[in-house]
Short mmCIF file of N, CA and C in Angstrom, two decimals:
data_model
loop_
_atom_site.label_atom_id
_atom_site.label_comp_id
_atom_site.label_asym_id
_atom_site.label_seq_id
_atom_site.Cartn_x
_atom_site.Cartn_y
_atom_site.Cartn_z
N MET A 1328 73.85 71.28 124.82
CA MET A 1328 75.23 71.54 124.45
C MET A 1328 76.10 71.57 125.71
N GLN A 1329 77.24 70.90 125.63
CA GLN A 1329 78.19 70.97 126.75
C GLN A 1329 78.78 72.38 126.81
N LYS A 1330 79.16 72.76 128.00
CA LYS A 1330 79.67 74.11 128.22
C LYS A 1330 81.20 74.08 128.27
N THR A 1331 81.81 73.90 127.09
CA THR A 1331 83.26 73.86 126.98
C THR A 1331 83.72 74.99 126.07
N ASP A 1332 84.99 75.34 126.20
CA ASP A 1332 85.54 76.37 125.32
C ASP A 1332 85.38 75.98 123.85
N GLU A 1333 85.59 74.71 123.55
CA GLU A 1333 85.48 74.26 122.15
C GLU A 1333 84.05 74.43 121.63
N ASN A 1334 83.07 74.11 122.45
CA ASN A 1334 81.68 74.24 122.00
C ASN A 1334 81.28 75.69 121.79
N PHE A 1335 81.72 76.57 122.70
CA PHE A 1335 81.41 77.99 122.51
C PHE A 1335 82.17 78.57 121.33
N MET A 1336 83.39 78.09 121.11
CA MET A 1336 84.13 78.56 119.93
C MET A 1336 83.44 78.09 118.65
N ALA A 1337 82.85 76.91 118.67
CA ALA A 1337 82.09 76.43 117.50
C ALA A 1337 80.93 77.37 117.20
N VAL A 1338 80.32 77.95 118.23
CA VAL A 1338 79.25 78.93 118.03
C VAL A 1338 79.83 80.18 117.36
N ALA A 1339 81.00 80.61 117.81
CA ALA A 1339 81.66 81.78 117.20
C ALA A 1339 82.02 81.48 115.75
N ILE A 1340 82.49 80.27 115.48
CA ILE A 1340 82.83 79.89 114.10
C ILE A 1340 81.57 79.92 113.23
N ASP A 1341 80.47 79.42 113.75
CA ASP A 1341 79.21 79.46 113.02
C ASP A 1341 78.83 80.90 112.68
N SER A 1342 79.03 81.81 113.63
CA SER A 1342 78.77 83.23 113.37
C SER A 1342 79.71 83.77 112.30
N ALA A 1343 80.96 83.34 112.33
CA ALA A 1343 81.93 83.79 111.32
C ALA A 1343 81.51 83.37 109.92
N THR A 1344 80.91 82.21 109.79
CA THR A 1344 80.46 81.77 108.46
C THR A 1344 79.33 82.66 107.95
N LYS A 1345 78.55 83.23 108.85
CA LYS A 1345 77.49 84.17 108.44
C LYS A 1345 78.11 85.44 107.87
N ALA A 1346 79.20 85.88 108.48
CA ALA A 1346 79.92 87.04 107.94
C ALA A 1346 80.46 86.71 106.56
N ARG A 1347 81.09 85.56 106.44
CA ARG A 1347 81.63 85.13 105.14
C ARG A 1347 80.55 85.11 104.07
N ASP A 1348 79.38 84.62 104.43
CA ASP A 1348 78.27 84.53 103.47
C ASP A 1348 77.78 85.90 103.01
N LEU A 1349 78.05 86.93 103.80
CA LEU A 1349 77.73 88.32 103.41
C LEU A 1349 78.93 89.01 102.76
N ASP A 1350 79.98 88.24 102.49
CA ASP A 1350 81.23 88.74 101.92
C ASP A 1350 81.94 89.71 102.86
N GLU A 1351 81.73 89.50 104.16
CA GLU A 1351 82.46 90.23 105.20
C GLU A 1351 83.62 89.35 105.65
N VAL A 1352 84.64 89.95 106.24
CA VAL A 1352 85.75 89.17 106.80
C VAL A 1352 85.16 88.22 107.84
N PRO A 1353 85.43 86.91 107.72
CA PRO A 1353 84.75 85.91 108.55
C PRO A 1353 85.28 85.80 109.99
N ILE A 1354 84.83 86.73 110.79
CA ILE A 1354 85.14 86.70 112.22
C ILE A 1354 83.81 86.65 112.96
N GLY A 1355 83.75 85.75 113.94
CA GLY A 1355 82.54 85.60 114.74
C GLY A 1355 82.87 85.63 116.22
N ALA A 1356 81.87 85.95 117.03
CA ALA A 1356 82.07 86.05 118.46
C ALA A 1356 80.79 85.68 119.20
N CYS A 1357 80.95 85.30 120.45
CA CYS A 1357 79.79 85.13 121.33
C CYS A 1357 80.18 85.49 122.75
N VAL A 1358 79.19 86.00 123.49
CA VAL A 1358 79.37 86.37 124.90
C VAL A 1358 78.59 85.35 125.73
N VAL A 1359 79.28 84.80 126.73
CA VAL A 1359 78.71 83.76 127.58
C VAL A 1359 78.74 84.24 129.02
N ASP A 1360 77.62 84.08 129.74
CA ASP A 1360 77.60 84.52 131.13
C ASP A 1360 78.29 83.50 132.04
N ASN A 1361 78.38 83.84 133.33
CA ASN A 1361 79.14 83.00 134.25
C ASN A 1361 78.46 81.66 134.56
N SER A 1362 77.22 81.49 134.11
CA SER A 1362 76.57 80.18 134.27
C SER A 1362 76.64 79.35 133.00
N GLY A 1363 77.31 79.89 131.98
CA GLY A 1363 77.49 79.14 130.74
C GLY A 1363 76.39 79.33 129.72
N GLU A 1364 75.57 80.36 129.89
CA GLU A 1364 74.50 80.64 128.93
C GLU A 1364 74.99 81.68 127.92
N ILE A 1365 74.69 81.45 126.66
CA ILE A 1365 75.07 82.40 125.62
C ILE A 1365 74.13 83.60 125.69
N LEU A 1366 74.72 84.78 125.89
CA LEU A 1366 73.95 86.02 125.94
C LEU A 1366 73.75 86.60 124.55
N ALA A 1367 74.79 86.51 123.71
CA ALA A 1367 74.72 87.14 122.40
C ALA A 1367 75.80 86.58 121.49
N THR A 1368 75.52 86.66 120.21
CA THR A 1368 76.51 86.32 119.19
C THR A 1368 76.66 87.53 118.27
N GLY A 1369 77.74 87.53 117.52
CA GLY A 1369 77.94 88.61 116.57
C GLY A 1369 78.94 88.20 115.51
N PHE A 1370 78.87 88.87 114.39
CA PHE A 1370 79.85 88.65 113.33
C PHE A 1370 80.12 89.97 112.65
N ASN A 1371 81.24 90.03 111.93
CA ASN A 1371 81.63 91.27 111.27
C ASN A 1371 80.51 91.77 110.36
N LYS A 1372 80.20 93.06 110.51
CA LYS A 1372 79.19 93.71 109.68
C LYS A 1372 79.66 95.10 109.26
N THR A 1373 80.97 95.27 109.11
CA THR A 1373 81.50 96.61 108.80
C THR A 1373 81.02 97.12 107.45
N ILE A 1374 81.02 96.25 106.46
CA ILE A 1374 80.58 96.65 105.11
C ILE A 1374 79.07 96.78 105.08
N TYR A 1375 78.40 95.80 105.64
CA TYR A 1375 76.93 95.77 105.65
C TYR A 1375 76.35 97.03 106.29
N HIS A 1376 76.94 97.47 107.39
CA HIS A 1376 76.45 98.65 108.12
C HIS A 1376 77.22 99.93 107.77
N ASN A 1377 78.22 99.84 106.91
CA ASN A 1377 79.08 101.00 106.63
C ASN A 1377 79.59 101.59 107.94
N ASP A 1378 80.11 100.70 108.79
CA ASP A 1378 80.50 101.08 110.14
C ASP A 1378 81.83 100.40 110.49
N PRO A 1379 82.91 101.17 110.58
CA PRO A 1379 84.20 100.57 110.89
C PRO A 1379 84.29 99.97 112.29
N THR A 1380 83.31 100.27 113.15
CA THR A 1380 83.32 99.70 114.50
C THR A 1380 82.49 98.42 114.59
N ALA A 1381 81.87 97.98 113.52
CA ALA A 1381 80.98 96.82 113.56
C ALA A 1381 81.76 95.51 113.44
N HIS A 1382 82.78 95.37 114.27
CA HIS A 1382 83.52 94.11 114.35
C HIS A 1382 82.70 93.11 115.14
N ALA A 1383 82.98 91.84 114.95
CA ALA A 1383 82.21 90.76 115.58
C ALA A 1383 82.13 90.94 117.10
N GLU A 1384 83.25 91.26 117.72
CA GLU A 1384 83.29 91.40 119.17
C GLU A 1384 82.40 92.55 119.64
N ILE A 1385 82.46 93.67 118.94
CA ILE A 1385 81.67 94.85 119.30
C ILE A 1385 80.18 94.54 119.13
N VAL A 1386 79.83 93.89 118.02
CA VAL A 1386 78.43 93.53 117.77
C VAL A 1386 77.91 92.64 118.90
N ALA A 1387 78.69 91.63 119.29
CA ALA A 1387 78.26 90.71 120.35
C ALA A 1387 78.17 91.43 121.69
N VAL A 1388 79.14 92.28 122.00
CA VAL A 1388 79.12 93.02 123.27
C VAL A 1388 77.91 93.95 123.33
N ARG A 1389 77.63 94.65 122.25
CA ARG A 1389 76.47 95.56 122.23
C ARG A 1389 75.18 94.79 122.48
N LYS A 1390 75.02 93.65 121.82
CA LYS A 1390 73.81 92.85 122.00
C LYS A 1390 73.69 92.35 123.44
N ALA A 1391 74.80 91.87 124.00
CA ALA A 1391 74.77 91.35 125.38
C ALA A 1391 74.43 92.46 126.36
N CYS A 1392 75.01 93.65 126.17
CA CYS A 1392 74.71 94.77 127.06
C CYS A 1392 73.24 95.16 126.98
N GLN A 1393 72.70 95.17 125.77
CA GLN A 1393 71.28 95.50 125.62
C GLN A 1393 70.41 94.46 126.31
N LEU A 1394 70.79 93.18 126.19
CA LEU A 1394 70.01 92.11 126.80
C LEU A 1394 69.96 92.23 128.32
N ILE A 1395 71.12 92.46 128.93
CA ILE A 1395 71.15 92.53 130.40
C ILE A 1395 70.90 93.94 130.93
N LYS A 1396 70.78 94.90 130.00
CA LYS A 1396 70.52 96.29 130.36
C LYS A 1396 71.59 96.87 131.29
N ASN A 1397 72.84 96.61 130.90
CA ASN A 1397 73.97 97.11 131.67
C ASN A 1397 75.16 97.22 130.72
N TYR A 1398 75.94 98.28 130.87
CA TYR A 1398 77.12 98.43 130.02
C TYR A 1398 78.31 97.63 130.52
N ARG A 1399 78.18 97.01 131.66
CA ARG A 1399 79.23 96.15 132.21
C ARG A 1399 78.82 94.69 132.02
N LEU A 1400 79.75 93.91 131.56
CA LEU A 1400 79.52 92.47 131.36
C LEU A 1400 80.39 91.68 132.33
N THR A 1401 80.39 92.11 133.56
CA THR A 1401 81.20 91.49 134.61
C THR A 1401 80.91 90.00 134.70
N GLY A 1402 81.96 89.20 134.78
CA GLY A 1402 81.82 87.76 134.94
C GLY A 1402 81.60 87.00 133.66
N THR A 1403 81.59 87.70 132.53
CA THR A 1403 81.33 87.02 131.26
C THR A 1403 82.63 86.61 130.55
N THR A 1404 82.45 85.74 129.57
CA THR A 1404 83.55 85.32 128.70
C THR A 1404 83.16 85.67 127.27
N LEU A 1405 84.10 86.23 126.53
CA LEU A 1405 83.89 86.48 125.12
C LEU A 1405 84.74 85.51 124.33
N TYR A 1406 84.09 84.81 123.41
CA TYR A 1406 84.76 83.89 122.49
C TYR A 1406 84.79 84.56 121.13
N THR A 1407 85.97 84.55 120.50
CA THR A 1407 86.09 85.13 119.17
C THR A 1407 87.07 84.31 118.35
N THR A 1408 86.79 84.22 117.07
CA THR A 1408 87.58 83.34 116.21
C THR A 1408 88.99 83.85 115.99
N ILE A 1409 89.16 85.16 116.02
CA ILE A 1409 90.47 85.77 115.77
C ILE A 1409 90.79 86.72 116.93
N GLU A 1410 92.03 86.78 117.29
CA GLU A 1410 92.48 87.68 118.35
C GLU A 1410 91.96 89.10 118.10
N PRO A 1411 91.39 89.73 119.11
CA PRO A 1411 90.83 91.08 118.94
C PRO A 1411 91.87 92.14 118.59
N CYS A 1412 91.41 93.13 117.83
CA CYS A 1412 92.23 94.29 117.52
C CYS A 1412 92.23 95.24 118.71
N ILE A 1413 92.93 96.34 118.60
CA ILE A 1413 93.01 97.32 119.68
C ILE A 1413 91.64 97.88 120.04
N MET A 1414 90.83 98.21 119.04
CA MET A 1414 89.51 98.77 119.31
C MET A 1414 88.66 97.77 120.10
N CYS A 1415 88.65 96.53 119.64
CA CYS A 1415 87.82 95.52 120.30
C CYS A 1415 88.36 95.20 121.69
N ALA A 1416 89.66 95.10 121.83
CA ALA A 1416 90.25 94.85 123.14
C ALA A 1416 89.88 95.96 124.11
N GLY A 1417 89.92 97.20 123.65
CA GLY A 1417 89.52 98.32 124.49
C GLY A 1417 88.07 98.21 124.93
N ALA A 1418 87.20 97.81 124.01
CA ALA A 1418 85.79 97.63 124.36
C ALA A 1418 85.61 96.52 125.38
N LEU A 1419 86.36 95.44 125.25
CA LEU A 1419 86.27 94.33 126.20
C LEU A 1419 86.71 94.77 127.59
N ILE A 1420 87.74 95.58 127.63
CA ILE A 1420 88.23 96.11 128.91
C ILE A 1420 87.17 97.02 129.53
N ASN A 1421 86.62 97.92 128.72
CA ASN A 1421 85.61 98.85 129.24
C ASN A 1421 84.34 98.13 129.67
N ALA A 1422 84.01 97.02 129.02
CA ALA A 1422 82.83 96.23 129.40
C ALA A 1422 83.11 95.34 130.60
N ARG A 1423 84.35 95.28 131.02
CA ARG A 1423 84.77 94.45 132.16
C ARG A 1423 84.56 92.96 131.92
N ILE A 1424 84.78 92.55 130.67
CA ILE A 1424 84.76 91.13 130.34
C ILE A 1424 85.78 90.43 131.25
N LYS A 1425 85.41 89.32 131.83
CA LYS A 1425 86.32 88.60 132.73
C LYS A 1425 87.35 87.80 131.96
N ARG A 1426 86.90 87.14 130.90
CA ARG A 1426 87.77 86.19 130.21
C ARG A 1426 87.57 86.32 128.70
N LEU A 1427 88.68 86.24 127.97
CA LEU A 1427 88.68 86.25 126.51
C LEU A 1427 89.23 84.92 126.04
N VAL A 1428 88.52 84.29 125.13
CA VAL A 1428 88.99 83.06 124.50
C VAL A 1428 88.99 83.30 123.00
N PHE A 1429 90.16 83.13 122.37
CA PHE A 1429 90.18 83.32 120.92
C PHE A 1429 90.84 82.12 120.24
N GLY A 1430 90.53 82.00 118.95
CA GLY A 1430 91.02 80.88 118.16
C GLY A 1430 92.43 81.13 117.64
N ALA A 1431 92.54 81.95 116.61
CA ALA A 1431 93.82 82.18 115.95
C ALA A 1431 94.37 83.56 116.28
N GLU A 1432 95.68 83.65 116.36
CA GLU A 1432 96.35 84.93 116.57
C GLU A 1432 96.21 85.81 115.34
N ASP A 1433 96.33 87.11 115.58
CA ASP A 1433 96.38 88.08 114.49
C ASP A 1433 97.69 88.84 114.64
N LYS A 1434 98.70 88.38 113.93
CA LYS A 1434 100.04 88.95 114.05
C LYS A 1434 100.12 90.40 113.57
N ARG A 1435 99.17 90.83 112.73
CA ARG A 1435 99.20 92.19 112.20
C ARG A 1435 98.49 93.20 113.09
N PHE A 1436 97.39 92.77 113.76
CA PHE A 1436 96.57 93.72 114.51
C PHE A 1436 96.23 93.26 115.93
N GLY A 1437 96.66 92.08 116.33
CA GLY A 1437 96.25 91.50 117.61
C GLY A 1437 96.63 92.32 118.83
N ALA A 1438 95.67 92.47 119.74
CA ALA A 1438 95.90 93.27 120.95
C ALA A 1438 95.79 92.44 122.22
N ALA A 1439 95.86 91.12 122.07
CA ALA A 1439 95.78 90.23 123.24
C ALA A 1439 97.02 89.36 123.35
N GLY A 1440 98.14 89.90 122.85
CA GLY A 1440 99.39 89.19 123.01
C GLY A 1440 100.26 89.07 121.78
N SER A 1441 99.67 89.01 120.58
CA SER A 1441 100.47 88.82 119.38
C SER A 1441 101.29 90.05 119.03
N LEU A 1442 100.64 91.20 118.97
CA LEU A 1442 101.31 92.45 118.63
C LEU A 1442 101.32 93.41 119.83
N PHE A 1443 100.16 93.56 120.44
CA PHE A 1443 100.01 94.42 121.61
C PHE A 1443 99.53 93.59 122.79
N GLN A 1444 99.80 94.09 124.00
CA GLN A 1444 99.38 93.44 125.25
C GLN A 1444 98.35 94.32 125.95
N LEU A 1445 97.25 94.58 125.31
CA LEU A 1445 96.27 95.50 125.89
C LEU A 1445 95.37 94.83 126.93
N CYS A 1446 94.95 93.61 126.66
CA CYS A 1446 93.95 92.95 127.51
C CYS A 1446 94.42 92.65 128.93
N ASN A 1447 95.70 92.50 129.09
CA ASN A 1447 96.20 92.22 130.45
C ASN A 1447 97.33 93.17 130.82
N ASN A 1448 97.22 94.40 130.36
CA ASN A 1448 98.22 95.42 130.62
C ASN A 1448 98.09 95.91 132.06
N SER A 1449 99.17 95.83 132.81
CA SER A 1449 99.14 96.20 134.23
C SER A 1449 98.93 97.70 134.44
N SER A 1450 99.05 98.51 133.40
CA SER A 1450 98.81 99.95 133.53
C SER A 1450 97.32 100.28 133.56
N LEU A 1451 96.49 99.34 133.15
CA LEU A 1451 95.05 99.59 133.09
C LEU A 1451 94.37 99.11 134.37
N ASN A 1452 93.18 99.61 134.62
CA ASN A 1452 92.46 99.26 135.85
C ASN A 1452 91.69 97.94 135.74
N HIS A 1453 91.64 97.34 134.57
CA HIS A 1453 90.98 96.03 134.42
C HIS A 1453 91.84 95.17 133.50
N ARG A 1454 92.01 93.94 133.88
CA ARG A 1454 92.75 92.98 133.07
C ARG A 1454 91.85 91.79 132.79
N ILE A 1455 92.06 91.20 131.63
CA ILE A 1455 91.24 90.09 131.16
C ILE A 1455 92.07 88.82 131.13
N GLU A 1456 91.52 87.76 131.66
CA GLU A 1456 92.15 86.44 131.56
C GLU A 1456 92.04 85.99 130.10
N ILE A 1457 93.14 85.51 129.54
CA ILE A 1457 93.18 85.17 128.11
C ILE A 1457 93.50 83.69 127.92
N THR A 1458 92.72 83.07 127.05
CA THR A 1458 93.00 81.71 126.58
C THR A 1458 93.03 81.78 125.07
N SER A 1459 94.12 81.31 124.47
CA SER A 1459 94.23 81.37 123.01
C SER A 1459 94.38 79.96 122.44
N GLY A 1460 94.17 79.87 121.13
CA GLY A 1460 94.41 78.62 120.42
C GLY A 1460 93.27 77.62 120.45
N VAL A 1461 92.08 78.03 120.88
CA VAL A 1461 90.94 77.12 120.91
C VAL A 1461 90.38 76.99 119.49
N LEU A 1462 90.38 75.77 118.97
CA LEU A 1462 89.99 75.48 117.58
C LEU A 1462 90.74 76.38 116.60
N GLU A 1463 92.00 76.59 116.93
CA GLU A 1463 92.85 77.51 116.16
C GLU A 1463 92.89 77.19 114.67
N ASN A 1464 93.08 75.93 114.32
CA ASN A 1464 93.18 75.58 112.90
C ASN A 1464 91.91 75.91 112.14
N GLU A 1465 90.76 75.60 112.72
CA GLU A 1465 89.49 75.89 112.07
C GLU A 1465 89.30 77.40 111.88
N CYS A 1466 89.65 78.16 112.89
CA CYS A 1466 89.53 79.62 112.82
C CYS A 1466 90.47 80.20 111.77
N ARG A 1467 91.71 79.75 111.78
CA ARG A 1467 92.69 80.24 110.81
C ARG A 1467 92.30 79.84 109.39
N ASP A 1468 91.86 78.60 109.21
CA ASP A 1468 91.48 78.12 107.88
C ASP A 1468 90.33 78.94 107.30
N LEU A 1469 89.37 79.30 108.14
CA LEU A 1469 88.24 80.10 107.68
C LEU A 1469 88.71 81.42 107.10
N MET A 1470 89.63 82.07 107.79
CA MET A 1470 90.18 83.34 107.30
C MET A 1470 91.02 83.14 106.04
N GLN A 1471 91.91 82.17 106.07
CA GLN A 1471 92.78 81.95 104.92
C GLN A 1471 91.99 81.57 103.68
N ASP A 1472 91.00 80.71 103.84
CA ASP A 1472 90.17 80.32 102.69
C ASP A 1472 89.42 81.51 102.12
N PHE A 1473 88.93 82.38 102.99
CA PHE A 1473 88.20 83.58 102.56
C PHE A 1473 89.10 84.47 101.70
N PHE A 1474 90.30 84.76 102.20
CA PHE A 1474 91.19 85.66 101.46
C PHE A 1474 91.79 85.00 100.23
N ARG A 1475 92.01 83.70 100.28
CA ARG A 1475 92.49 82.97 99.11
C ARG A 1475 91.45 83.06 97.98
N ALA A 1476 90.19 82.92 98.31
CA ALA A 1476 89.11 82.97 97.32
C ALA A 1476 88.96 84.36 96.70
N ARG A 1477 89.37 85.38 97.43
CA ARG A 1477 89.24 86.76 96.93
C ARG A 1477 90.35 87.13 95.98
N ARG A 1478 91.44 86.38 96.00
CA ARG A 1478 92.59 86.74 95.13
C ARG A 1478 92.39 86.28 93.72
#
């Protein structure tokens, strides 16, 4: 696999479809190290685990931290299909994620520029480089199709 933002986002999208198949909100994520190796993937499991913190980003970060046996993910990139919420953005900051790449904005809850500016807030001691809009249409369509089917 080539090591491009689009290819890693495709991995996150694949994870999001796993969430959808469990009737969870279809958000997926993956953590990639500085050499381009995937450390972990995750998808929403809030209903499955009865855990409001089991968002895709948190699941992927927890797995990556366990793998490298460190609570810091310095030098890594997190790919996620939807802009992270405040909780997830806070976790990314605390994990010292270097770069965040997301697909579609979340105008209602986004904390990486749409609603809140948490990931690169100059008041905090760590800021994350942000790239948005990678495979945006595919990410947005996955969410819209999921909620359209539920109505």
